[in-house]
Amino acid sequence: MKICPNLFSTSNNELYTYSHTGDGKSNRRVVVIDKTVNDLYGQKIRAYFDHHKLECRYVILKGEDENKNLAQLLLLLDEMEQFGVSRRDEAVIGIGGGVVLDIVGLAASIYRRGVPYIRVPTTL
């Protein structure tokens, strides 16, 4: 676990450098964002990844308990497949509460025998 203030400030390289995996050459990420977090901070999050020149596929998931279901898991897996996530070189980044991070963790673990993922929790 790493605590990083001002994570989405464009001058902060922590998430950008931490999300590099494998040979570090891939500049693509699937970024999964809780809907409420996206409504509040989506522009800032996108500006961060744009600033660091990452090609991102943004997936917005509803973070309420009733949305922790197979349909959202399959939606995320489909998005990962359409984007063509590389198993070793492209970390999936989850930003949100427990429901969204649980879905991201499960999807990352079962997609192509597991891809790295980063959890950015937004609730305490």
PDB file of C-alpha atoms in Angstrom:
ATOM      1  CA  MET A   1       0.000   0.000   0.000  1.00  0.00           C
ATOM      2  CA  LYS A   2       1.193   3.477  -0.839  1.00  0.00           C
ATOM      3  CA  ILE A   3      -0.403   6.744   0.254  1.00  0.00           C
ATOM      4  CA  CYS A   4       0.019   9.521  -2.258  1.00  0.00           C
ATOM      5  CA  PRO A   5      -1.478  12.999  -1.754  1.00  0.00           C
ATOM      6  CA  ASN A   6      -2.699  14.867  -4.844  1.00  0.00           C
ATOM      7  CA  LEU A   7      -2.563  11.699  -6.903  1.00  0.00           C
ATOM      8  CA  PHE A   8      -4.214  13.239  -9.978  1.00  0.00           C
ATOM      9  CA  SER A   9      -2.196  16.427 -10.061  1.00  0.00           C
ATOM     10  CA  THR A  10      -0.500  16.472 -13.478  1.00  0.00           C
ATOM     11  CA  SER A  11       2.810  17.204 -11.727  1.00  0.00           C
ATOM     12  CA  ASN A  12       2.517  13.960  -9.735  1.00  0.00           C
ATOM     13  CA  ASN A  13       4.128  11.024 -11.552  1.00  0.00           C
ATOM     14  CA  GLU A  14       3.384   8.371  -8.921  1.00  0.00           C
ATOM     15  CA  LEU A  15       0.427   6.654 -10.591  1.00  0.00           C
ATOM     16  CA  TYR A  16       1.944   6.982 -14.044  1.00  0.00           C
ATOM     17  CA  THR A  17       5.262   5.405 -13.081  1.00  0.00           C
ATOM     18  CA  TYR A  18       3.703   2.885 -10.693  1.00  0.00           C
ATOM     19  CA  SER A  19       1.353   1.633 -13.395  1.00  0.00           C
ATOM     20  CA  HIS A  20       4.204   0.721 -15.739  1.00  0.00           C
ATOM     21  CA  THR A  21       4.678  -3.032 -15.817  1.00  0.00           C
ATOM     22  CA  GLY A  22       6.758  -5.452 -17.823  1.00  0.00           C
ATOM     23  CA  ASP A  23       9.220  -3.587 -20.024  1.00  0.00           C
ATOM     24  CA  GLY A  24       7.528  -0.263 -19.272  1.00  0.00           C
ATOM     25  CA  LYS A  25       6.972   0.524 -22.932  1.00  0.00           C
ATOM     26  CA  SER A  26       3.194   0.265 -23.035  1.00  0.00           C
ATOM     27  CA  ASN A  27       1.311   3.521 -22.715  1.00  0.00           C
ATOM     28  CA  ARG A  28      -2.165   1.978 -22.649  1.00  0.00           C
ATOM     29  CA  ARG A  29      -4.436   1.435 -19.665  1.00  0.00           C
ATOM     30  CA  VAL A  30      -7.952   0.402 -18.851  1.00  0.00           C
ATOM     31  CA  VAL A  31      -9.149   2.832 -16.191  1.00  0.00           C
ATOM     32  CA  VAL A  32     -12.257   1.764 -14.295  1.00  0.00           C
ATOM     33  CA  ILE A  33     -13.987   4.569 -12.409  1.00  0.00           C
ATOM     34  CA  ASP A  34     -16.904   4.519  -9.992  1.00  0.00           C
ATOM     35  CA  LYS A  35     -19.789   6.510 -11.541  1.00  0.00           C
ATOM     36  CA  THR A  36     -20.059   8.952  -8.634  1.00  0.00           C
ATOM     37  CA  VAL A  37     -16.293   9.532  -8.619  1.00  0.00           C
ATOM     38  CA  ASN A  38     -16.419  10.050 -12.378  1.00  0.00           C
ATOM     39  CA  ASP A  39     -19.203  12.616 -12.021  1.00  0.00           C
ATOM     40  CA  LEU A  40     -17.148  14.556  -9.462  1.00  0.00           C
ATOM     41  CA  TYR A  41     -13.557  14.079 -10.675  1.00  0.00           C
ATOM     42  CA  GLY A  42     -13.721  12.500 -14.140  1.00  0.00           C
ATOM     43  CA  GLN A  43     -12.306  15.530 -15.942  1.00  0.00           C
ATOM     44  CA  LYS A  44      -9.340  15.753 -13.564  1.00  0.00           C
ATOM     45  CA  ILE A  45      -8.648  12.022 -13.859  1.00  0.00           C
ATOM     46  CA  ARG A  46      -8.749  12.171 -17.667  1.00  0.00           C
ATOM     47  CA  ALA A  47      -6.542  15.270 -17.687  1.00  0.00           C
ATOM     48  CA  TYR A  48      -3.953  13.365 -15.624  1.00  0.00           C
ATOM     49  CA  PHE A  49      -3.751  10.460 -18.063  1.00  0.00           C
ATOM     50  CA  ASP A  50      -3.869  12.793 -21.084  1.00  0.00           C
ATOM     51  CA  HIS A  51      -0.996  14.821 -19.631  1.00  0.00           C
ATOM     52  CA  HIS A  52       1.107  11.659 -19.317  1.00  0.00           C
ATOM     53  CA  LYS A  53       0.162  10.613 -22.858  1.00  0.00           C
ATOM     54  CA  LEU A  54      -1.514   7.352 -21.884  1.00  0.00           C
ATOM     55  CA  GLU A  55      -4.057   5.845 -24.235  1.00  0.00           C
ATOM     56  CA  CYS A  56      -6.927   4.903 -21.956  1.00  0.00           C
ATOM     57  CA  ARG A  57     -10.155   2.985 -22.208  1.00  0.00           C
ATOM     58  CA  TYR A  58     -12.423   4.409 -19.520  1.00  0.00           C
ATOM     59  CA  VAL A  59     -15.033   2.118 -18.047  1.00  0.00           C
ATOM     60  CA  ILE A  60     -17.613   3.604 -15.698  1.00  0.00           C
ATOM     61  CA  LEU A  61     -19.218   1.229 -13.189  1.00  0.00           C
ATOM     62  CA  LYS A  62     -21.925   1.879 -10.623  1.00  0.00           C
ATOM     63  CA  GLY A  63     -20.499   1.377  -7.152  1.00  0.00           C
ATOM     64  CA  GLU A  64     -23.585   0.565  -5.110  1.00  0.00           C
ATOM     65  CA  ASP A  65     -23.820  -2.879  -3.460  1.00  0.00           C
ATOM     66  CA  GLU A  66     -26.627  -4.031  -5.760  1.00  0.00           C
ATOM     67  CA  ASN A  67     -24.292  -3.465  -8.712  1.00  0.00           C
ATOM     68  CA  LYS A  68     -21.725  -5.979  -7.504  1.00  0.00           C
ATOM     69  CA  ASN A  69     -22.872  -8.567 -10.004  1.00  0.00           C
ATOM     70  CA  LEU A  70     -21.937 -10.763 -12.920  1.00  0.00           C
ATOM     71  CA  ALA A  71     -23.258  -8.260 -15.471  1.00  0.00           C
ATOM     72  CA  GLN A  72     -20.760  -5.579 -14.419  1.00  0.00           C
ATOM     73  CA  LEU A  73     -17.932  -8.134 -14.300  1.00  0.00           C
ATOM     74  CA  LEU A  74     -18.758  -9.303 -17.838  1.00  0.00           C
ATOM     75  CA  LEU A  75     -19.010  -5.697 -19.037  1.00  0.00           C
ATOM     76  CA  LEU A  76     -15.514  -4.983 -17.738  1.00  0.00           C
ATOM     77  CA  LEU A  77     -14.081  -8.202 -19.173  1.00  0.00           C
ATOM     78  CA  ASP A  78     -15.617  -7.332 -22.549  1.00  0.00           C
ATOM     79  CA  GLU A  79     -14.077  -3.844 -22.437  1.00  0.00           C
ATOM     80  CA  MET A  80     -10.690  -5.356 -21.563  1.00  0.00           C
ATOM     81  CA  GLU A  81     -10.974  -7.781 -24.472  1.00  0.00           C
ATOM     82  CA  GLN A  82     -12.051  -5.072 -26.954  1.00  0.00           C
ATOM     83  CA  PHE A  83      -9.131  -2.893 -25.848  1.00  0.00           C
ATOM     84  CA  GLY A  84      -6.779  -5.871 -26.132  1.00  0.00           C
ATOM     85  CA  VAL A  85      -5.157  -5.596 -22.716  1.00  0.00           C
ATOM     86  CA  SER A  86      -1.668  -7.051 -22.694  1.00  0.00           C
ATOM     87  CA  ARG A  87      -1.243  -9.583 -19.914  1.00  0.00           C
ATOM     88  CA  ARG A  88       2.077  -8.343 -18.597  1.00  0.00           C
ATOM     89  CA  ASP A  89       2.493  -4.798 -19.861  1.00  0.00           C
ATOM     90  CA  GLU A  90      -0.737  -2.961 -19.127  1.00  0.00           C
ATOM     91  CA  ALA A  91      -2.037  -2.522 -15.600  1.00  0.00           C
ATOM     92  CA  VAL A  92      -5.767  -2.070 -15.097  1.00  0.00           C
ATOM     93  CA  ILE A  93      -6.428   0.874 -12.788  1.00  0.00           C
ATOM     94  CA  GLY A  94      -9.507   0.859 -10.547  1.00  0.00           C
ATOM     95  CA  ILE A  95     -10.675   4.108  -8.970  1.00  0.00           C
ATOM     96  CA  GLY A  96     -13.590   3.979  -6.559  1.00  0.00           C
ATOM     97  CA  GLY A  97     -15.105   2.252  -3.589  1.00  0.00           C
ATOM     98  CA  GLY A  98     -15.108  -1.363  -2.528  1.00  0.00           C
ATOM     99  CA  VAL A  99     -17.639  -2.665  -5.050  1.00  0.00           C
ATOM    100  CA  VAL A 100     -15.790  -1.253  -8.053  1.00  0.00           C
ATOM    101  CA  LEU A 101     -12.393  -2.335  -6.732  1.00  0.00           C
ATOM    102  CA  ASP A 102     -13.689  -5.860  -6.042  1.00  0.00           C
ATOM    103  CA  ILE A 103     -14.963  -6.145  -9.617  1.00  0.00           C
ATOM    104  CA  VAL A 104     -11.678  -4.799 -11.016  1.00  0.00           C
ATOM    105  CA  GLY A 105      -9.667  -7.231  -8.897  1.00  0.00           C
ATOM    106  CA  LEU A 106     -11.701 -10.240  -9.993  1.00  0.00           C
ATOM    107  CA  ALA A 107     -11.654  -9.217 -13.655  1.00  0.00           C
ATOM    108  CA  ALA A 108      -7.896  -8.646 -13.593  1.00  0.00           C
ATOM    109  CA  SER A 109      -7.276 -11.983 -11.921  1.00  0.00           C
ATOM    110  CA  ILE A 110      -9.263 -14.038 -14.427  1.00  0.00           C
ATOM    111  CA  TYR A 111      -8.456 -12.172 -17.656  1.00  0.00           C
ATOM    112  CA  ARG A 112      -5.808 -14.088 -19.601  1.00  0.00           C
ATOM    113  CA  ARG A 113      -4.515 -15.756 -16.436  1.00  0.00           C
ATOM    114  CA  GLY A 114      -4.203 -12.454 -14.655  1.00  0.00           C
ATOM    115  CA  VAL A 115      -3.120  -8.923 -15.436  1.00  0.00           C
ATOM    116  CA  PRO A 116      -1.657  -6.464 -12.957  1.00  0.00           C
ATOM    117  CA  TYR A 117      -4.040  -3.989 -11.432  1.00  0.00           C
ATOM    118  CA  ILE A 118      -3.839  -0.930  -9.238  1.00  0.00           C
ATOM    119  CA  ARG A 119      -6.438  -0.002  -6.640  1.00  0.00           C
ATOM    120  CA  VAL A 120      -7.162   3.672  -5.969  1.00  0.00           C
ATOM    121  CA  PRO A 121      -9.693   3.577  -3.122  1.00  0.00           C
ATOM    122  CA  THR A 122     -11.903   6.614  -2.713  1.00  0.00           C
ATOM    123  CA  THR A 123     -13.796   5.689   0.445  1.00  0.00           C
ATOM    124  CA  LEU A 124     -12.429   5.264   3.947  1.00  0.00           C
TER     125      LEU A 124
END
